[in-house]
mmCIF file of C-alpha atoms in Angstrom:
data_model
loop_
_atom_site.group_PDB
_atom_site.id
_atom_site.type_symbol
_atom_site.label_atom_id
_atom_site.label_comp_id
_atom_site.label_asym_id
_atom_site.label_seq_id
_atom_site.Cartn_x
_atom_site.Cartn_y
_atom_site.Cartn_z
ATOM 1 C CA MET S 1104 1.464 -7.172 24.213
ATOM 2 C CA ASN S 1105 -0.604 -5.633 26.783
ATOM 3 C CA ARG S 1106 -4.227 -4.754 26.012
ATOM 4 C CA PRO S 1107 -3.861 -0.844 25.325
ATOM 5 C CA ASP S 1108 -7.144 0.954 24.077
ATOM 6 C CA PHE S 1109 -7.300 1.810 20.672
ATOM 7 C CA ASP S 1110 -9.836 3.827 18.807
ATOM 8 C CA VAL S 1111 -9.639 1.682 15.434
ATOM 9 C CA VAL S 1112 -8.083 -1.617 14.828
ATOM 10 C CA VAL S 1113 -7.205 -2.156 11.254
ATOM 11 C CA ALA S 1114 -7.146 -5.800 9.647
ATOM 12 C CA GLY S 1115 -4.061 -6.344 7.223
ATOM 13 C CA ALA S 1116 -1.040 -4.005 6.237
ATOM 14 C CA GLY S 1117 -1.330 -4.115 2.646
ATOM 15 C CA ALA S 1118 -1.619 -0.929 0.733
ATOM 16 C CA GLY S 1119 -5.256 -0.368 1.849
ATOM 17 C CA GLY S 1120 -4.603 -1.046 5.481
ATOM 18 C CA ALA S 1121 -1.755 1.048 5.634
ATOM 19 C CA ALA S 1122 -3.285 3.951 3.913
ATOM 20 C CA ALA S 1123 -6.509 3.700 6.051
ATOM 21 C CA ALA S 1124 -3.996 3.604 9.228
ATOM 22 C CA TYR S 1125 -1.963 6.666 7.873
ATOM 23 C CA HIS S 1126 -5.183 8.767 7.581
ATOM 24 C CA LEU S 1127 -6.715 7.176 10.697
ATOM 25 C CA THR S 1128 -3.653 8.620 12.790
ATOM 26 C CA ARG S 1129 -3.773 11.783 11.220
ATOM 27 C CA ALA S 1130 -7.118 12.066 12.358
ATOM 28 C CA GLY S 1131 -5.825 11.773 15.896
ATOM 29 C CA LEU S 1132 -7.185 7.980 16.440
ATOM 30 C CA ARG S 1133 -5.155 5.618 18.218
ATOM 31 C CA THR S 1134 -4.811 3.002 15.519
ATOM 32 C CA LEU S 1135 -3.434 -0.897 15.587
ATOM 33 C CA VAL S 1136 -2.865 -2.717 12.635
ATOM 34 C CA VAL S 1137 -2.903 -6.395 12.654
ATOM 35 C CA GLU S 1138 -1.032 -8.589 9.892
ATOM 36 C CA LYS S 1139 -1.005 -11.983 9.785
ATOM 37 C CA ALA S 1140 2.297 -12.034 7.870
ATOM 38 C CA ARG S 1141 5.808 -10.737 8.820
ATOM 39 C CA LEU S 1142 6.814 -7.785 7.443
ATOM 40 C CA PRO S 1143 7.850 -6.809 4.958
ATOM 41 C CA ARG S 1144 5.976 -9.738 3.055
ATOM 42 C CA TYR S 1145 5.806 -10.695 -0.872
ATOM 43 C CA LYS S 1146 2.697 -9.734 -2.570
ATOM 44 C CA ALA S 1147 1.721 -10.956 -5.895
ATOM 45 C CA CYS S 1148 1.044 -7.927 -7.719
ATOM 46 C CA GLY S 1149 1.586 -5.779 -11.028
ATOM 47 C CA GLY S 1150 2.832 -3.102 -8.705
ATOM 48 C CA ALA S 1151 1.341 -0.313 -10.869
ATOM 49 C CA ILE S 1152 -0.076 2.513 -8.569
ATOM 50 C CA PRO S 1153 -1.653 5.657 -10.313
ATOM 51 C CA ARG S 1154 -0.052 8.982 -9.262
ATOM 52 C CA THR S 1155 -3.180 10.374 -7.965
ATOM 53 C CA ALA S 1156 -3.773 7.783 -5.496
ATOM 54 C CA LEU S 1157 -0.645 9.159 -3.689
ATOM 55 C CA ASP S 1158 -1.915 13.000 -3.575
ATOM 56 C CA ASP S 1159 -3.576 12.646 -0.114
ATOM 57 C CA PHE S 1160 -0.361 11.539 1.572
ATOM 58 C CA ALA S 1161 2.324 14.013 2.940
ATOM 59 C CA VAL S 1162 4.874 11.563 2.159
ATOM 60 C CA ASP S 1163 7.776 11.512 -0.622
ATOM 61 C CA PHE S 1164 7.508 8.112 -2.191
ATOM 62 C CA ARG S 1165 10.335 8.605 -4.753
ATOM 63 C CA GLY S 1166 12.382 5.982 -2.812
ATOM 64 C CA VAL S 1167 9.904 3.392 -3.241
ATOM 65 C CA VAL S 1168 9.381 3.805 -6.842
ATOM 66 C CA GLU S 1169 10.924 1.350 -8.955
ATOM 67 C CA ALA S 1170 9.963 3.016 -12.485
ATOM 68 C CA ILE S 1171 7.714 5.275 -14.246
ATOM 69 C CA PRO S 1172 6.688 3.726 -17.321
ATOM 70 C CA GLU S 1173 6.214 6.127 -20.690
ATOM 71 C CA GLU S 1174 4.411 3.474 -22.721
ATOM 72 C CA VAL S 1175 2.451 0.453 -22.029
ATOM 73 C CA SER S 1176 1.550 -2.304 -24.261
ATOM 74 C CA PHE S 1177 -1.789 -4.612 -24.229
ATOM 75 C CA THR S 1178 -1.607 -8.210 -26.167
ATOM 76 C CA TYR S 1179 -4.637 -10.249 -26.592
ATOM 77 C CA PRO S 1180 -4.549 -13.795 -28.125
ATOM 78 C CA GLY S 1181 -5.277 -13.594 -31.802
ATOM 79 C CA LEU S 1182 -5.174 -9.851 -32.148
ATOM 80 C CA PRO S 1183 -2.253 -7.671 -32.922
ATOM 81 C CA ALA S 1184 -0.455 -5.806 -30.104
ATOM 82 C CA THR S 1185 -1.478 -2.154 -29.413
ATOM 83 C CA SER S 1186 0.722 0.314 -27.561
ATOM 84 C CA THR S 1187 -0.106 3.937 -26.046
ATOM 85 C CA ALA S 1188 2.169 6.512 -24.559
ATOM 86 C CA LEU S 1189 1.728 7.451 -20.954
ATOM 87 C CA ALA S 1190 2.328 11.182 -21.114
ATOM 88 C CA GLY S 1191 3.139 12.720 -17.655
ATOM 89 C CA GLY S 1192 4.031 9.675 -15.714
ATOM 90 C CA PRO S 1193 0.094 8.775 -14.469
ATOM 91 C CA VAL S 1194 1.157 5.329 -13.161
ATOM 92 C CA LEU S 1195 4.339 4.464 -10.716
ATOM 93 C CA MET S 1196 5.871 1.048 -10.610
ATOM 94 C CA VAL S 1197 6.637 -0.529 -7.071
ATOM 95 C CA MET S 1198 7.287 -3.551 -5.553
ATOM 96 C CA ARG S 1199 4.553 -3.926 -2.970
ATOM 97 C CA SER S 1200 6.757 -5.526 -0.344
ATOM 98 C CA ARG S 1201 8.647 -2.341 -0.081
ATOM 99 C CA PHE S 1202 5.872 0.172 -0.855
ATOM 100 C CA ASP S 1203 3.122 -1.465 1.941
ATOM 101 C CA ALA S 1204 5.894 -1.372 4.444
ATOM 102 C CA PHE S 1205 7.035 1.837 3.714
ATOM 103 C CA LEU S 1206 3.539 3.521 3.655
ATOM 104 C CA LEU S 1207 2.778 1.588 7.017
ATOM 105 C CA SER S 1208 6.121 3.066 8.496
ATOM 106 C CA CYS S 1209 4.814 6.424 7.881
ATOM 107 C CA SER S 1210 1.358 5.715 9.327
ATOM 108 C CA GLY S 1211 2.258 6.196 12.996
ATOM 109 C CA ALA S 1212 0.247 3.390 13.749
ATOM 110 C CA GLU S 1213 1.088 0.291 16.111
ATOM 111 C CA VAL S 1214 1.402 -2.945 14.380
ATOM 112 C CA LEU S 1215 1.215 -6.498 15.259
ATOM 113 C CA GLU S 1216 2.483 -8.978 13.179
ATOM 114 C CA GLY S 1217 2.174 -12.593 12.835
ATOM 115 C CA ALA S 1218 -1.530 -12.436 14.085
ATOM 116 C CA ALA S 1219 -4.290 -12.965 12.146
ATOM 117 C CA VAL S 1220 -7.888 -11.435 12.875
ATOM 118 C CA GLU S 1221 -10.113 -14.536 13.194
ATOM 119 C CA GLU S 1222 -13.286 -12.603 14.602
ATOM 120 C CA VAL S 1223 -14.797 -9.450 14.837
ATOM 121 C CA ALA S 1224 -17.331 -8.647 17.335
#
């Protein structure tokens, strides 16, 4: 890769980095995302995303939503389990590997995979 000029370099292509890149490019900034792994990459995560977290994106996320739970249950050692309804689908379940890669592809940023950020000056 040549050394083109970028206004912003984002370290990491997870949900936070991809979201930052999305908003930065929408603001007209030339953005590079540097990711140490090859994409898509597995991410250990429960995969629950609040629906309101997606309100600031002009993106149709339906293709990467795995499920919209209607109820959540909590269990604690020595206590009875408790459940509560999730009216209105406030939480979306995603596989982070698919979600992160999709959001990054929507960002319009340039991506450098397999390169770790080692120092920031």
